[in-house]
C-alpha positions as a printed NumPy array, in Angstrom:
array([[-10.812,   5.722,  24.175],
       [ -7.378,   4.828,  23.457],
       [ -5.797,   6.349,  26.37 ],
       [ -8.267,   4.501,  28.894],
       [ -6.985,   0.941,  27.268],
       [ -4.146,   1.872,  27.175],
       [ -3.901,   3.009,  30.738],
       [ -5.556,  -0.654,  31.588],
       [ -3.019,  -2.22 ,  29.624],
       [ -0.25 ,  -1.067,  31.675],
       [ -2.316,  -1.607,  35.122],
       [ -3.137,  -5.153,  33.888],
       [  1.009,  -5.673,  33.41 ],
       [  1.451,  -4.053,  36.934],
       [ -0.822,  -5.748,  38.464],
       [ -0.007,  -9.104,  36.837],
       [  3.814,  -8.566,  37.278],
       [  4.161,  -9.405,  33.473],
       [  6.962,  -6.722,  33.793],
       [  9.4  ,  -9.406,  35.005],
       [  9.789, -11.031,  31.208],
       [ 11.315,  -8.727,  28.455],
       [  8.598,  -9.993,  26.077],
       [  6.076,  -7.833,  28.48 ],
       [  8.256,  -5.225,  29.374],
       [  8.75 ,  -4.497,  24.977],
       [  5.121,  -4.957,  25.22 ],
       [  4.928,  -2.372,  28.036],
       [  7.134,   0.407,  26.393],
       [  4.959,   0.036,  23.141],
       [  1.901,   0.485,  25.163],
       [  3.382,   3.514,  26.981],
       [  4.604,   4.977,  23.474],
       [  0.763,   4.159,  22.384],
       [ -0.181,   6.321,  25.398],
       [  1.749,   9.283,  25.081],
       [  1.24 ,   9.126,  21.131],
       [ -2.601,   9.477,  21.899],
       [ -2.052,  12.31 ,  24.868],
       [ -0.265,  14.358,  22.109],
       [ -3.002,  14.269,  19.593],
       [ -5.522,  15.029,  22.523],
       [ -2.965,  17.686,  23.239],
       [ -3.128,  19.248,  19.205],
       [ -7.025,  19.015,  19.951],
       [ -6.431,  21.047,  22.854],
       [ -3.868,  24.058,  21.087],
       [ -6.489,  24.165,  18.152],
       [ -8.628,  25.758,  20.448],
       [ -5.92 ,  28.845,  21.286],
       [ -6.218,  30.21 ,  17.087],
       [ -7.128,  33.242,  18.683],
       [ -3.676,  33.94 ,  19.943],
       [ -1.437,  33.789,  17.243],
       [  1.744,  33.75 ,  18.512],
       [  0.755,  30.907,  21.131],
       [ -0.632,  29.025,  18.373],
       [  2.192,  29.438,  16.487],
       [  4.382,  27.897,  18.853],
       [  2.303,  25.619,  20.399],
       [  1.383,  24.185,  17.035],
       [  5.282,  23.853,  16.324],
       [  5.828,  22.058,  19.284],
       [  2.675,  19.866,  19.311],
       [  3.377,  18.663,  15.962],
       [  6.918,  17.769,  16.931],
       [  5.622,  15.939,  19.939],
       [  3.49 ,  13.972,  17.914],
       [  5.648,  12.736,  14.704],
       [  7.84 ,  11.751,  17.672],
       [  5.108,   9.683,  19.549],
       [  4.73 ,   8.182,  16.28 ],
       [  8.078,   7.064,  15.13 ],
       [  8.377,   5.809,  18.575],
       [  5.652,   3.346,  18.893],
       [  7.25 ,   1.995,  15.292],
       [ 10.555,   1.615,  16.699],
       [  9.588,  -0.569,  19.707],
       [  7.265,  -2.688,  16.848],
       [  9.82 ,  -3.662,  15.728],
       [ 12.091,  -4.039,  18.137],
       [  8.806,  -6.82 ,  19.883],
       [  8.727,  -8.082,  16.2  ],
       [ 12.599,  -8.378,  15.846],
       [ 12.761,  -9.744,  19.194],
       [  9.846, -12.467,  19.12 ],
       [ 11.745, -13.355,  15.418],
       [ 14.726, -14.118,  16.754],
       [ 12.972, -16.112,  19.639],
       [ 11.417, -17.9  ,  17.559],
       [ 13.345, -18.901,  14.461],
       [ 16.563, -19.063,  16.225],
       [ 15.698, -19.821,  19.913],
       [ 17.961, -16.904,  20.891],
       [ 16.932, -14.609,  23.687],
       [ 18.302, -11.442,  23.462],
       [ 17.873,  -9.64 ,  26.946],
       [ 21.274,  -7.6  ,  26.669],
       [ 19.856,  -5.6  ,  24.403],
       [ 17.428,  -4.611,  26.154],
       [ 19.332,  -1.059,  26.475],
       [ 19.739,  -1.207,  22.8  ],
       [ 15.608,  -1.551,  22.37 ],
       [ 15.346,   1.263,  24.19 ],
       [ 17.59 ,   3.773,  23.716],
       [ 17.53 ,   3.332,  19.711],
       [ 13.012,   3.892,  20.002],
       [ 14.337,   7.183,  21.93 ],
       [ 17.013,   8.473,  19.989],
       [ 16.882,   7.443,  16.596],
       [ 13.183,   9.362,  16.138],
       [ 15.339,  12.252,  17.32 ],
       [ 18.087,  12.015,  14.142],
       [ 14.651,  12.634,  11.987],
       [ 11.859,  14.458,  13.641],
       [ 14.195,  18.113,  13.612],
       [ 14.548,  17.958,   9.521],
       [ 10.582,  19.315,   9.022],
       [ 11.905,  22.772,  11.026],
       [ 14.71 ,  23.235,   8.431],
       [ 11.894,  24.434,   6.196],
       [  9.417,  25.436,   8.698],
       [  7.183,  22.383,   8.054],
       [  5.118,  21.822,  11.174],
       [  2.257,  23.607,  10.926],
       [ -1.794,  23.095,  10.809],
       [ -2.425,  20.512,   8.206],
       [ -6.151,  19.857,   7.912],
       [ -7.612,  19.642,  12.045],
       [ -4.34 ,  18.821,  13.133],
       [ -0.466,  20.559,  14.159],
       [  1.324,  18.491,  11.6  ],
       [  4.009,  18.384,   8.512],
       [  2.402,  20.965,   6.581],
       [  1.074,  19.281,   3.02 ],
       [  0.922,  22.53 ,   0.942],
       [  3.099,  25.704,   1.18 ],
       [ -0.282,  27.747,   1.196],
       [ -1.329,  26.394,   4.436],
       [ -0.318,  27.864,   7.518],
       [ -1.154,  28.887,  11.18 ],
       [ -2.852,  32.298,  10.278]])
């Protein structure tokens, strides 16, 4: 259900050419980070399926439960980034659209300082239904 408003979110900005202000573009991103956070849990649904194969599951799980913590601290960064943004607009009438790179590449790359630390200790695993940071050292993908 999420993906299909999502999807309409981003055809209603297309269509609209909303994309032209970078209040709607920040808006955009957040709604494509939305998108591709609910694609990789419908993806985790999808690898829970494979148990049968171990070693796919394994690895799939791994990477699945990567994907997603990384989705997630993604559509954070770019709230607020639109939050810090709308702020400054705001309380200081100051538009900041030369850091629009900045928005950007810091949702992209600072998710990537963090998200590697769970496979120091081998912590992405199945958690409950999902590929996720495992809760208990008892749980795992066998």
């Amino acid at each position: 259900c999420s993906l299909l408003f999502c999807t309409l979110a981003v055809v209603i900005l297309i269509a609209l050419r909303l994309y032209k202000h970078l209040v709607y573009r920040l808006a955009m991103y957040q709604v494509f980070s939305a998108l591709f956070q609910g694609l990789s849990v419908c993806l985790t649904f999808m690898v829970y399926g494979y148990r049968s194969s171990l070693l796919f599951y394994r690895v799939s799980c791994k990477f699945t439960a990567f994907l997603t913590e990384y989705c997630n601290l993604v559509n954070i960064m770019f709230t607020g980034w639109l939050t810090f943004h709308l702020f400054c607009y705001i309380i200081f009438f100051k538009n900041f659209k030369r850091l629009e790179w900045l928005y950007i590449t810091s949702s992209f790359v600072v998710p990537l300082l963090f998200n590697w630390i769970p496979f120091i200790h081998n912590n992405y695993d199945i958690s409950g239904p999902f590929c996720f940071i495992r809760t208990s050292r008892e749980v795992g993908c066998e």
